[in-house]
Coordinates of C-alpha atoms in Angstrom, one line a residue:
X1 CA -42.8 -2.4 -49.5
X2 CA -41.2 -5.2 -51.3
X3 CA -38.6 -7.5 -49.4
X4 CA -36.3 -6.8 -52.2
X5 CA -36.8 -3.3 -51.8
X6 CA -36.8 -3.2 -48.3
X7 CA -33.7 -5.2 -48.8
X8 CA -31.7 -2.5 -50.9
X9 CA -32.6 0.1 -48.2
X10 CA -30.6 -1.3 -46.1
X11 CA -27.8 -2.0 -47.8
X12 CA -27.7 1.4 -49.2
X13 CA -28.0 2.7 -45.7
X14 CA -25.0 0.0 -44.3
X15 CA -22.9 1.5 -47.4
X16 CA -23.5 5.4 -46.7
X17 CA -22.4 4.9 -43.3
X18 CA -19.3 2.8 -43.8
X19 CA -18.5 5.6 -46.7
X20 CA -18.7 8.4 -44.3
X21 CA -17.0 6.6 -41.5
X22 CA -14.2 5.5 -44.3
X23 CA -13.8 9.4 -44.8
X24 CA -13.2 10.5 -41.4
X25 CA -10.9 8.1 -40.6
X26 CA -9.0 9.2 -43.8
X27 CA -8.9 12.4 -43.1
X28 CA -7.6 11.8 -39.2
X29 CA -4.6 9.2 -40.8
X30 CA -4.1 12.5 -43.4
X31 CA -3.9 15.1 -40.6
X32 CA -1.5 13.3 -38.4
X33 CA 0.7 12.3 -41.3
X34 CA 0.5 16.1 -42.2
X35 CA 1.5 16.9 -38.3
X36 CA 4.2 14.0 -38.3
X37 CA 5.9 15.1 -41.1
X38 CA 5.6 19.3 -39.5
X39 CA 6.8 18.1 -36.4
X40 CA 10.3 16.1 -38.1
X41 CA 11.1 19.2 -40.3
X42 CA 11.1 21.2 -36.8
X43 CA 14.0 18.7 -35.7
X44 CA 17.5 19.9 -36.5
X45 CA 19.8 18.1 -38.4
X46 CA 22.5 16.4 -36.7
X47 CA 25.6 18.1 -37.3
X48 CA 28.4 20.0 -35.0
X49 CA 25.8 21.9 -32.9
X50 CA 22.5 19.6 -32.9
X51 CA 24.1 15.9 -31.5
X52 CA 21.6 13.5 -30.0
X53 CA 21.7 10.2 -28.0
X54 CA 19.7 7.0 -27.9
X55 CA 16.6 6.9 -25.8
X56 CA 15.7 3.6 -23.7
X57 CA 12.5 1.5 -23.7
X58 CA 11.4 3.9 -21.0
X59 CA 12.4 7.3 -22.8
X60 CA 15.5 8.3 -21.1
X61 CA 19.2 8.8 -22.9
X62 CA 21.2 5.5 -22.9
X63 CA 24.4 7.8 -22.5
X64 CA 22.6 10.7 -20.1
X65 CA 24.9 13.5 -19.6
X66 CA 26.4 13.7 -16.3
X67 CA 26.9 17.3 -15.2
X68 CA 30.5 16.9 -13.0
X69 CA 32.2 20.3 -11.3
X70 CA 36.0 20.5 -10.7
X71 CA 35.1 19.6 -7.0
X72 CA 32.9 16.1 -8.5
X73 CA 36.5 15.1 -10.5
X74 CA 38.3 15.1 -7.4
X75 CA 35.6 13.6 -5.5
X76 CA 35.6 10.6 -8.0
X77 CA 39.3 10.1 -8.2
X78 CA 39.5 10.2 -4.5
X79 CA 36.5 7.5 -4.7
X80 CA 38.3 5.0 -6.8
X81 CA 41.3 5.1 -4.9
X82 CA 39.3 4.5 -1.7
X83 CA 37.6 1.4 -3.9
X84 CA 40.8 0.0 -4.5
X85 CA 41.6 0.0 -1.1
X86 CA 43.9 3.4 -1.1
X87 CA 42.1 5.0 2.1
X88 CA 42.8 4.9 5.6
X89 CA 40.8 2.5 7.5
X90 CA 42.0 4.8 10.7
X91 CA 40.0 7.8 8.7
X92 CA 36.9 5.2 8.1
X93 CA 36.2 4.6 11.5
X94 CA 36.8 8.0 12.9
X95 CA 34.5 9.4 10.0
X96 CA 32.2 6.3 11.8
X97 CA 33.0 6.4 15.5
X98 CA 29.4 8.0 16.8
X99 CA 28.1 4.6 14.8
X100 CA 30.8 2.1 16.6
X101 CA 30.0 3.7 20.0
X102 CA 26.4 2.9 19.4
X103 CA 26.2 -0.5 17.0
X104 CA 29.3 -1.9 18.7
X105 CA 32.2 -3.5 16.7
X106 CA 29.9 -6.6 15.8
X107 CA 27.1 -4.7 14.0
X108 CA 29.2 -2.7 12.1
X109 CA 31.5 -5.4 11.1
X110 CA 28.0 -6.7 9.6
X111 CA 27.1 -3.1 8.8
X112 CA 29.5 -2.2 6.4
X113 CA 29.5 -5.7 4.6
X114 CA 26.2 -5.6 3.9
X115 CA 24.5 -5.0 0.5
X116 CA 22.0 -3.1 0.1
X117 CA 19.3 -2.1 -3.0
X118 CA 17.4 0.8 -2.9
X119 CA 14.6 1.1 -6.1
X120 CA 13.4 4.6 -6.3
X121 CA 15.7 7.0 -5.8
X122 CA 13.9 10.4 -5.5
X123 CA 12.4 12.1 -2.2
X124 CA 12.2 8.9 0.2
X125 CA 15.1 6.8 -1.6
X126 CA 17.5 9.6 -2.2
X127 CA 17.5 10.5 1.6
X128 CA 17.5 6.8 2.5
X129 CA 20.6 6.7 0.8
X130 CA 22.2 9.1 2.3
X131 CA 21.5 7.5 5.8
X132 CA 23.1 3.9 4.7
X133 CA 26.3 5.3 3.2
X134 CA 26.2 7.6 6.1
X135 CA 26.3 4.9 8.1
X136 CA 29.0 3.0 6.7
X137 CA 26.8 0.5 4.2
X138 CA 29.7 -0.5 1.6
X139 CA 27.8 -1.8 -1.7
X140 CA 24.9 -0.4 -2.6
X141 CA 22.9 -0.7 -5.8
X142 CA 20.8 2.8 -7.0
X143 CA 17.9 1.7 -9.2
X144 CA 15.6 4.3 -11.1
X145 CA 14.9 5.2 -14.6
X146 CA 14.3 9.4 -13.6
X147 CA 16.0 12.4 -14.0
X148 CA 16.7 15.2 -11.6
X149 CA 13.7 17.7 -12.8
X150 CA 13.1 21.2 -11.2
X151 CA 10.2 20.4 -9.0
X152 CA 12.5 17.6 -7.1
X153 CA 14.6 20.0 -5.9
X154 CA 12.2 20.5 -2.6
X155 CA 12.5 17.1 -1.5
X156 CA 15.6 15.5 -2.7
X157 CA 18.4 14.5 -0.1
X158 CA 21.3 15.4 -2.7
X159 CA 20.0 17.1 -5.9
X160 CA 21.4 21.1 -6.7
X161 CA 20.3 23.2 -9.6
X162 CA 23.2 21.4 -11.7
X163 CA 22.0 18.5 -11.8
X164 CA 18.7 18.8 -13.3
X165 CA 18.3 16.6 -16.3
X166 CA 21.0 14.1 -14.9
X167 CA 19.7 10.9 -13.8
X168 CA 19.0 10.6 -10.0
X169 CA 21.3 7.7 -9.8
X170 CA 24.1 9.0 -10.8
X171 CA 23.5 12.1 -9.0
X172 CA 23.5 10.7 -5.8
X173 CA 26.4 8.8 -6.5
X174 CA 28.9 11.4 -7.3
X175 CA 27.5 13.4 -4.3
X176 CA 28.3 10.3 -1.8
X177 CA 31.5 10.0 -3.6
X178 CA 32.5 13.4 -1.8
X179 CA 31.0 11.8 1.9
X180 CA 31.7 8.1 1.5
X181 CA 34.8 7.9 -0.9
X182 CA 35.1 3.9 -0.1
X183 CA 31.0 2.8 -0.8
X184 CA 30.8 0.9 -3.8
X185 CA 28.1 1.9 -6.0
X186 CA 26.3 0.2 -8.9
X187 CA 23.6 2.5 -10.6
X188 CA 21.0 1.4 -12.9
X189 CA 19.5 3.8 -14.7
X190 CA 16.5 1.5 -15.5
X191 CA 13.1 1.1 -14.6
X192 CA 12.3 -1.7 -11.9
X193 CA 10.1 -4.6 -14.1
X194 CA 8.6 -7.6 -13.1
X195 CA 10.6 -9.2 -16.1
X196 CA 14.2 -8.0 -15.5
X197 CA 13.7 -8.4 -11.1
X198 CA 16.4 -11.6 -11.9
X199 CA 18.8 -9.1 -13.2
X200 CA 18.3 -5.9 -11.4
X201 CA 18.2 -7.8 -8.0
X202 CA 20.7 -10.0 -8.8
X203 CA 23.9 -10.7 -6.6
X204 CA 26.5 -8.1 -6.0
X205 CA 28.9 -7.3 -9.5
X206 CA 31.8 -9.7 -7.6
X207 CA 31.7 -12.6 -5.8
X208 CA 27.8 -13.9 -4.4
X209 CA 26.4 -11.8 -2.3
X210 CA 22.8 -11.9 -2.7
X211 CA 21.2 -8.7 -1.1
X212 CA 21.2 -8.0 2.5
X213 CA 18.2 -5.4 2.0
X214 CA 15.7 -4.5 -0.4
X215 CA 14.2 -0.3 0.3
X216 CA 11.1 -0.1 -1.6
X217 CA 10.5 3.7 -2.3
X218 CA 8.6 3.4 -5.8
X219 CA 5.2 5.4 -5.9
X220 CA 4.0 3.0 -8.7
X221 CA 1.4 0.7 -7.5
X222 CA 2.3 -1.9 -10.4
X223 CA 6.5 -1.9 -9.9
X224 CA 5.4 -1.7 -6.5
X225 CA 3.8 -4.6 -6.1
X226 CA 5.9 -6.6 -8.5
X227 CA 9.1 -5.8 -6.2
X228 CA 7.7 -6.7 -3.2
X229 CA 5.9 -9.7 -4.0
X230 CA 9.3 -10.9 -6.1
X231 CA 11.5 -10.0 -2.6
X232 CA 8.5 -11.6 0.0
X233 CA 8.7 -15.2 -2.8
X234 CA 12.3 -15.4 -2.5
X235 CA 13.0 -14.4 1.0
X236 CA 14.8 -11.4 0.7
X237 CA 14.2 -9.0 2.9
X238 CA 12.6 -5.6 2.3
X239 CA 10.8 -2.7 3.5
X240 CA 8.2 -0.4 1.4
X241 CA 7.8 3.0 2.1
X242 CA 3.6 3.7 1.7
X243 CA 2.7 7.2 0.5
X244 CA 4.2 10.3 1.9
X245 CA 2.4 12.8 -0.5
X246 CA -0.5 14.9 1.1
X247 CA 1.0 13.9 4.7
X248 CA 2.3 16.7 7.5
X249 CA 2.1 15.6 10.9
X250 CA 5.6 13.9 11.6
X251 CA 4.1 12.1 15.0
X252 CA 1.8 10.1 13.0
X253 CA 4.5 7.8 11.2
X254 CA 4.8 4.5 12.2
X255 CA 6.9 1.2 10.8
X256 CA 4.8 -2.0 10.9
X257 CA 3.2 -5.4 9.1
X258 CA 1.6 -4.1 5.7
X259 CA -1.1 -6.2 6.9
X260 CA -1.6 -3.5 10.1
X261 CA -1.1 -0.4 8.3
X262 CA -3.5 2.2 8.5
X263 CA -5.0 5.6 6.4
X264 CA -3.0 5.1 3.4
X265 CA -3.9 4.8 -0.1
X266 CA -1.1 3.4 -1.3
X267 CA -0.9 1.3 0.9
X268 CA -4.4 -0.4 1.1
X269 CA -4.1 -0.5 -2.6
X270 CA -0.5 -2.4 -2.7
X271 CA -2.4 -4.6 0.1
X272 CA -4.8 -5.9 -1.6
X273 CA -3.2 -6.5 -5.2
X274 CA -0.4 -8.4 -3.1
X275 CA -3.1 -10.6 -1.5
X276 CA -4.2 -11.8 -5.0
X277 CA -0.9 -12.9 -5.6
X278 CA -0.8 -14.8 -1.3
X279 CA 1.1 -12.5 0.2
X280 CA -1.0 -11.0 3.1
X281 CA 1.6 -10.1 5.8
X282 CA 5.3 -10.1 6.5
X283 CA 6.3 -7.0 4.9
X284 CA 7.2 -4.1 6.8
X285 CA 6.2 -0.8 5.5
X286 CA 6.7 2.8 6.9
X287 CA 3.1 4.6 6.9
X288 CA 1.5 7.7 8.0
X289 CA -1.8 7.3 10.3
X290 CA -2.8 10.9 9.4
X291 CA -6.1 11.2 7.9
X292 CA -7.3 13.7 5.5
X293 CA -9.3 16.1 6.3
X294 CA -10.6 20.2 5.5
X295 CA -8.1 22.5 4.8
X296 CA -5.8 19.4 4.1
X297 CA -3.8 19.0 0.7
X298 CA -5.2 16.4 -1.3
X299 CA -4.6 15.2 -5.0
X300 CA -5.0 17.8 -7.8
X301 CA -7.1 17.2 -10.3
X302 CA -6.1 17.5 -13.8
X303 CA -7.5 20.4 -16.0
X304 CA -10.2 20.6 -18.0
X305 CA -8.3 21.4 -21.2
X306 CA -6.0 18.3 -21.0
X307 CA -9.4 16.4 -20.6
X308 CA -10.3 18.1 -23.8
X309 CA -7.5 17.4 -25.8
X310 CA -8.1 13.8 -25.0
X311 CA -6.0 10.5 -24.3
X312 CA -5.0 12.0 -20.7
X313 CA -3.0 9.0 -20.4
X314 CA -0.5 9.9 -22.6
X315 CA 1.0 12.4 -20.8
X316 CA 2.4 10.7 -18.1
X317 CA 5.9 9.4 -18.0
X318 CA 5.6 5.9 -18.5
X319 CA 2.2 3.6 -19.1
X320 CA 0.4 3.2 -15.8
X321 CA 2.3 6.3 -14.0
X322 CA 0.2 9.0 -12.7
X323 CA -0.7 12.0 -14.7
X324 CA -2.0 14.4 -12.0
X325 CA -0.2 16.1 -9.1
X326 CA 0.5 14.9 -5.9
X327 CA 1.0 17.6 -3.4
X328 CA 4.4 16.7 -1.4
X329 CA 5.5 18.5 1.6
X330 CA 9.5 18.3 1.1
X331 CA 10.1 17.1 4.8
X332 CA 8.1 14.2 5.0
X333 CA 9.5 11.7 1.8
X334 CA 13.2 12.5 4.3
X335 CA 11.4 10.8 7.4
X336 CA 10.0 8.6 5.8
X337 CA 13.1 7.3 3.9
X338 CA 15.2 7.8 7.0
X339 CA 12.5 5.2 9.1
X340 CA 13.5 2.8 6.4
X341 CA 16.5 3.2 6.3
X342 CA 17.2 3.3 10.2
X343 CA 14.7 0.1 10.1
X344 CA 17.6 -1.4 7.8
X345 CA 20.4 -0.7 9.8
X346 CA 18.7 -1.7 13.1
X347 CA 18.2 -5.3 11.3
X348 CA 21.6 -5.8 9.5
X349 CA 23.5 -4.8 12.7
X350 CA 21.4 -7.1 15.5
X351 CA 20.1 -4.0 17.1
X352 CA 16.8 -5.0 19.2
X353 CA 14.1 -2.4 18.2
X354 CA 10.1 -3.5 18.5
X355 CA 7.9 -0.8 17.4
X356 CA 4.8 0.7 18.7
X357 CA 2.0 0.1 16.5
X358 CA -0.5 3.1 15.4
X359 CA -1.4 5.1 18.6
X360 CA -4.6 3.7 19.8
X361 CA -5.9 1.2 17.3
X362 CA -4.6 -1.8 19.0
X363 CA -7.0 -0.8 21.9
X364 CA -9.6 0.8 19.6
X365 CA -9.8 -2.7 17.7
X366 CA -10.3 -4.5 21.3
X367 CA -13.2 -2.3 22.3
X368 CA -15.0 -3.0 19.1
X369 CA -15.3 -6.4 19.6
X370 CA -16.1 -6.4 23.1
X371 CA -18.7 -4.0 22.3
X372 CA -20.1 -6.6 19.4
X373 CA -19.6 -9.4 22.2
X374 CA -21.8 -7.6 24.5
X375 CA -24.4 -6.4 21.3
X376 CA -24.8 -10.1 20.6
X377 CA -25.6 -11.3 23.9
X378 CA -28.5 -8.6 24.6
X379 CA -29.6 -10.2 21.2
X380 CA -29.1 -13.7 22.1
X381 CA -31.3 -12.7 25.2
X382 CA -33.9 -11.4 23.6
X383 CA -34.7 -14.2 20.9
X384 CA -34.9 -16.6 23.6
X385 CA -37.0 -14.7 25.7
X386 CA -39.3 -13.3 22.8
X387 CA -39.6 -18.0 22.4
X388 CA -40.9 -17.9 25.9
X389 CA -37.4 -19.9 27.0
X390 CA -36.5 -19.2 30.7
X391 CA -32.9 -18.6 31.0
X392 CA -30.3 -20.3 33.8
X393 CA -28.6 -18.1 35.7
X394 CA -25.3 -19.9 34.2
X395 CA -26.4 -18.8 30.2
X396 CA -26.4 -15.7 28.9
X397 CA -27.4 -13.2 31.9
X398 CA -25.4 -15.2 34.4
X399 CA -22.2 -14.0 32.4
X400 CA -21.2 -17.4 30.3
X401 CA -21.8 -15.4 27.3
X402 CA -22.7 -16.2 23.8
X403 CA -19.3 -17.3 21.6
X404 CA -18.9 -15.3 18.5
X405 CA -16.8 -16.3 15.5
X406 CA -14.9 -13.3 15.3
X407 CA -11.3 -11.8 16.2
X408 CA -9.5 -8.9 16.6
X409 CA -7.8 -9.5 13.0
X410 CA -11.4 -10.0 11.8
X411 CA -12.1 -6.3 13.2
X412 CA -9.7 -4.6 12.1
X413 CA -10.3 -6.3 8.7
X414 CA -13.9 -4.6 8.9
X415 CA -12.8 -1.7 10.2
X416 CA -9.9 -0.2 8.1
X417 CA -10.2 -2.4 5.3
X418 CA -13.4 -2.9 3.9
X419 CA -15.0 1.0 6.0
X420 CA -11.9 2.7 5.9
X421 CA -11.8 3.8 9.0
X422 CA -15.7 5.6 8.9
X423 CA -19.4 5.3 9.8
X424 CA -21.0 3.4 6.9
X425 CA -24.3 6.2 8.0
X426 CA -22.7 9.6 8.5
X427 CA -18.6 8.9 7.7
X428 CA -17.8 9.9 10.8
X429 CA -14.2 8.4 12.3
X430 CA -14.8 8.4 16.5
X431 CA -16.5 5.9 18.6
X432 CA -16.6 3.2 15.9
X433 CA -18.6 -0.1 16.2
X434 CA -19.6 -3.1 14.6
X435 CA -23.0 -4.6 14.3
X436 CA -25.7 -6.9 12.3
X437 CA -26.9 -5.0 9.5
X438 CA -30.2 -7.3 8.8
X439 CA -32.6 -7.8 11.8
X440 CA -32.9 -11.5 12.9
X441 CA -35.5 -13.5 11.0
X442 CA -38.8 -13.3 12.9
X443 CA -39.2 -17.6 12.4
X444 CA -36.4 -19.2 14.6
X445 CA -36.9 -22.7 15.9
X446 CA -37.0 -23.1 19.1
X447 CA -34.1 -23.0 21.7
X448 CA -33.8 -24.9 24.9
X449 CA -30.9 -24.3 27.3
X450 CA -30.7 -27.5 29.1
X451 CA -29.8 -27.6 32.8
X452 CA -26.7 -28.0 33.9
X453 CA -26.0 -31.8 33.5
X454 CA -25.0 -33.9 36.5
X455 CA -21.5 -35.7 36.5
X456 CA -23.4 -38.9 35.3
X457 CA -25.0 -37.5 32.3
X458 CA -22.2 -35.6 31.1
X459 CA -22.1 -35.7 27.1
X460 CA -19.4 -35.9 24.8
X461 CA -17.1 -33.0 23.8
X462 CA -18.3 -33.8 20.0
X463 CA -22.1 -34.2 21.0
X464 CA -24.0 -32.4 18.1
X465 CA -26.6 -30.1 18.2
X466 CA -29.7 -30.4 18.9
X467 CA -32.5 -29.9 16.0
X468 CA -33.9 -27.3 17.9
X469 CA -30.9 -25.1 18.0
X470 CA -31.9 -21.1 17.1
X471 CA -30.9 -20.2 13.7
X472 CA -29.2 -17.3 15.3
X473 CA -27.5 -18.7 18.0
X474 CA -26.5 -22.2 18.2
X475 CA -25.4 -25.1 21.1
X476 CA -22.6 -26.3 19.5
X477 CA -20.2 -29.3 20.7
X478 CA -21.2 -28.0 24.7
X479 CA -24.9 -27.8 26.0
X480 CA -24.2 -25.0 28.0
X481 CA -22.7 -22.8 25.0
X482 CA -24.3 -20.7 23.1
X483 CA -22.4 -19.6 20.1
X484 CA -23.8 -17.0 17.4
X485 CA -23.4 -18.0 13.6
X486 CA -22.4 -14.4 12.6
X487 CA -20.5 -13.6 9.7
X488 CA -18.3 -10.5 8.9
X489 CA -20.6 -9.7 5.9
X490 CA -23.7 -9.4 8.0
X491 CA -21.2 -6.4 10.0
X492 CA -21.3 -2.6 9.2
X493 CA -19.5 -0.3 10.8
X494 CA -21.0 2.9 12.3
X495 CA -20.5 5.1 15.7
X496 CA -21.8 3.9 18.9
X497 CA -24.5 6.2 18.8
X498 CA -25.6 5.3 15.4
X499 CA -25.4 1.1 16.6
X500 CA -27.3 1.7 19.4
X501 CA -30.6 3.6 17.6
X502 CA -29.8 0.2 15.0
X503 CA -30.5 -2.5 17.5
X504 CA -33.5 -0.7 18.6
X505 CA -35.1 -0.1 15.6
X506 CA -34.0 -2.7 13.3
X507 CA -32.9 -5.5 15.4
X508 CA -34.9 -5.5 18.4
X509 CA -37.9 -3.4 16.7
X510 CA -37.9 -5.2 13.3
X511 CA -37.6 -1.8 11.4
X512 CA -36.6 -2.6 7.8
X513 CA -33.1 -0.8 7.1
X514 CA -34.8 1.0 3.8
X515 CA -37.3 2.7 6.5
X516 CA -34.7 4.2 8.3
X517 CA -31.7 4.8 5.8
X518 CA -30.8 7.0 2.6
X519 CA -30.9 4.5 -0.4
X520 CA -27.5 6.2 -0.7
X521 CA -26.4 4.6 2.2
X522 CA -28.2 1.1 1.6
X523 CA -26.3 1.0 -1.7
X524 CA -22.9 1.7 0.0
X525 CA -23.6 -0.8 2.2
X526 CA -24.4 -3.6 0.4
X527 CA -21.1 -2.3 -1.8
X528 CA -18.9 -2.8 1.0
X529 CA -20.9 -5.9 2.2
X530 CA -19.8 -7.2 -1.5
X531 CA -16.4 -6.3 -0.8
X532 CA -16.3 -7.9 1.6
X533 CA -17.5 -11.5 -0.1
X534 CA -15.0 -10.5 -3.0
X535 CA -11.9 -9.9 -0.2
X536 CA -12.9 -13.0 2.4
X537 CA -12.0 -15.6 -0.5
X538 CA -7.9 -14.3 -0.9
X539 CA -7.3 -13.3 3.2

């Protein structure tokens, strides 16, 4: 076959195909102009009984109806008489006296001058709220770009059957309008963006009161993250509410550091993203420690037939939202929005309050890394005896011990963080421990505790080490210290049981890991031992 011929086989061949691929895309552009056009003659006219409003960026009405009952009118006029300053102060604090007796004059003064932003106002924010105005907050500023739907009506503070379709806003307003007549409110029916934060978090509407409070409760891990790392850069203060969906056990909520926080999606997502952008600590978030587990509600997954249809994404709300249930049990977004809240008006008011941290993992943390202590000195004893070195009474059996370069923070980093909380072997959550993953190389140098020095050749605190220092274990700065060069990648995480049969086989045996593992589990560990390189760099 010719070149030339060859030649003009392609080219027919390159043609054909960008004919055929020309003719299905113009037949998909001609079937959805066809539906376009069916689904615009199915819209009404707008005349006397078809009216219509203006939708935002975000797809809700610029002017949304507001449902209001004969009670809401007088609940409103009543408000903006108590606004203007036409309401009893006598009536205020008698409607507030169980919260003088217990803040004192002083924090309440502070109390109800404060300022307070709440973004997200549906199960968590709604009832969070409640509790400020309730407790005699005087400014507060509603932002969230929902309506009241059907399905909220389990787990919102304030919503009835009247005011589905009504922004949540608004419908909490008028609602604390009929409790708190004098709490001023400014609602923006808007979603929170990282673009408008200078605007929706902006001083009070008069005078210059920047904001006493931030309350996180958005389940969006982007407006999330954006609010909280805007708030944490500028100083304002805020707590996040972390996920209450799939949670039940009410003794198992606890308000600490993001950094501490524990058996949460949410939040070990928002954690990390926020560490990209330096913030690693010093928010406080309300949590649940409850772990999933059988017979436990977890996220549903979407049908088949919306995977068939295609372009799942498009059916949530907004860009980025979450398309697939999240199972919610109604009580639990009201305890966790009233921890924040009661976390906010503990602060504003002076009130001392230190929290307990997550039953247990303080302590569990602790034992860990005495048990890696002890793990690495057994080791540290056997290279140097398996070099023929006798060891001082004053070294590693006399109970010096061998140094290790790691903290509590470091295990907890391992632990929750990068294992989540599981055996790396079986994903088992009891009796945790950390320990080398790779035995220790068979060709180490040589290692020579010297004796103990006398007072006249006493070296100096910065005295190197020697060049026969173990390449596990080095004598660094001090002769009589032995410190071991570990790293938190070369840690995995596994049950007692499960790190004991390790430093037999692998690092006291020198078993290979492959010999005694699934190559399931070697490739999760080496995942999480990446993760772990990936993570070290923004901590």
């Amino acid at each position: 076959m010719s070149p030339t011929h060859h030649g003009q086989l392609v080219a027919t061949a390159v043609l054909s195909g960008a004919l055929v691929a020309g003719t299905i895309l113009g037949f998909q552009h001609i079937r959805r102009r066809v539906q376009l056009d069916e689904l615009k003659r199915s819209i009404p006219d707008i005349d006397e009984k078809h009216t219509a409003n203006k939708l935002t960026d975000y797809g809700a009405a610029a002017e949304a109806p507001i449902s209001m009952t004969h009670e809401d009118d007088r609940g409103a006029l009543l408000a903006a008489r108590a606004r203007l300053g036409d309401y009893d102060e006598e009536l205020i604090q008698e409607q507030l006296a169980r919260n003088y007796v217990f803040l004192k004059d002083d924090g309440m003064t502070k109390l109800r001058a404060a300022f307070v932003i709440v973004v997200g106002c549906g199960g968590v924010g709604s009832h969070a709220t409640v509790a400020l105005a309730r407790s005699g907050v005087s400014k507060l500023r509603l932002i969230d770009f929902d309506q009241v739907s059907l399905s909220s009506l389990n787990r919102h503070a304030v919503a009835t059957l009247t005011d589905v379709g009504t922004p949540k806003v608004h419908c909490i307003r008028k609602r604390l309008e009929q409790i708190t007549p004098w709490t001023h409110f400014d609602c923006r029916n808007e979603l929170f963006r990282a673009d408008a934060a200078d605007e929706l978090l902006a001083d009070w509407t008069t005078g210059e009161q920047r904001p006493d409070y931030v309350i996180d409760a958005i389940d969006n891990i982007d407006t999330k993250v954006a609010l909280l790392s805007y708030c944490h850069q500028r100083k304002i203060r805020v707590v996040s509410s972390m996920g209450a969906g799939c949670k039940s056990d009410p003794s198992r909520i606890f308000i600490g550091d993001i950094s501490t926080s524990l058996e949460d999606g949410l939040s070990r997502t928002t954690r990390r993203r926020l560490r990209l952008m330096g913030v690693s600590k010093g928010i406080p978030v309300v949590y649940s420690s409850e772990k999933p587990g059988p017979g436990k509600a977890q996220l549903l997954p979407l049908p088949d037939e919306e995977f068939e249809k295609g372009r799942v994404g498009e059916l949530s709300v907004l860009p980025d939202f979450r398309v697939r249930i999240l199972p919610v049990l109604g009580t639990m977004p009201a305890i966790f929005g009233y921890t924040a809240a009661n976390h906010v008006i503990l602060d504003i008011a002076g009130y001392p309050h230190e929290y307990i941290t997550a039953k247990g993992r303080d302590k569990m943390h602790d034992g860990i890394l005495t048990n890696l202590q002890g793990c690495e000195e057994r080791l540290a004893a056997a290279v140097l005896r398996g070099e023929g070195k006798a060891l001082a009474e004053d070294t590693v059996d006399g109970g010096l011990g061998v140094k290790i370069p790691i903290t509590k923070e470091d295990v907890a980093f391992l632990v929750e963080e990068i294992y989540r909380g599981k055996s790396v072997i079986s994903g088992l959550s009891t009796r945790l421990a950390l320990i080398r993953w790779q035995r220790i190389p068979s060709k180490t140098t040589a290692i020579q505790p010297p004796p103990k020095p006398s007072s006249s050749t006493l070296p100096s605190a910065r005295q190197p080490a020697s060049d026969t220092s173990s390449e596990m274990f080095n004598l660094r700065y001090f002769p009589t210290q032995i410190s071991s060069n570990i790293a938190l990648g070369d840690l995995v995480c596994m049950t007692k049981e499960e790190a004991a049969e390790h430093e037999r086989g692998v690092l006291k045996a020198n078993m290979d890991p492959e010999s005694l593992y699934s190559p399931n589990t070697l490739r999760l560990v080496e995942c999480r031992r990446r993760e772990v390189q990936d993570l070290e760099r923004i901590r």
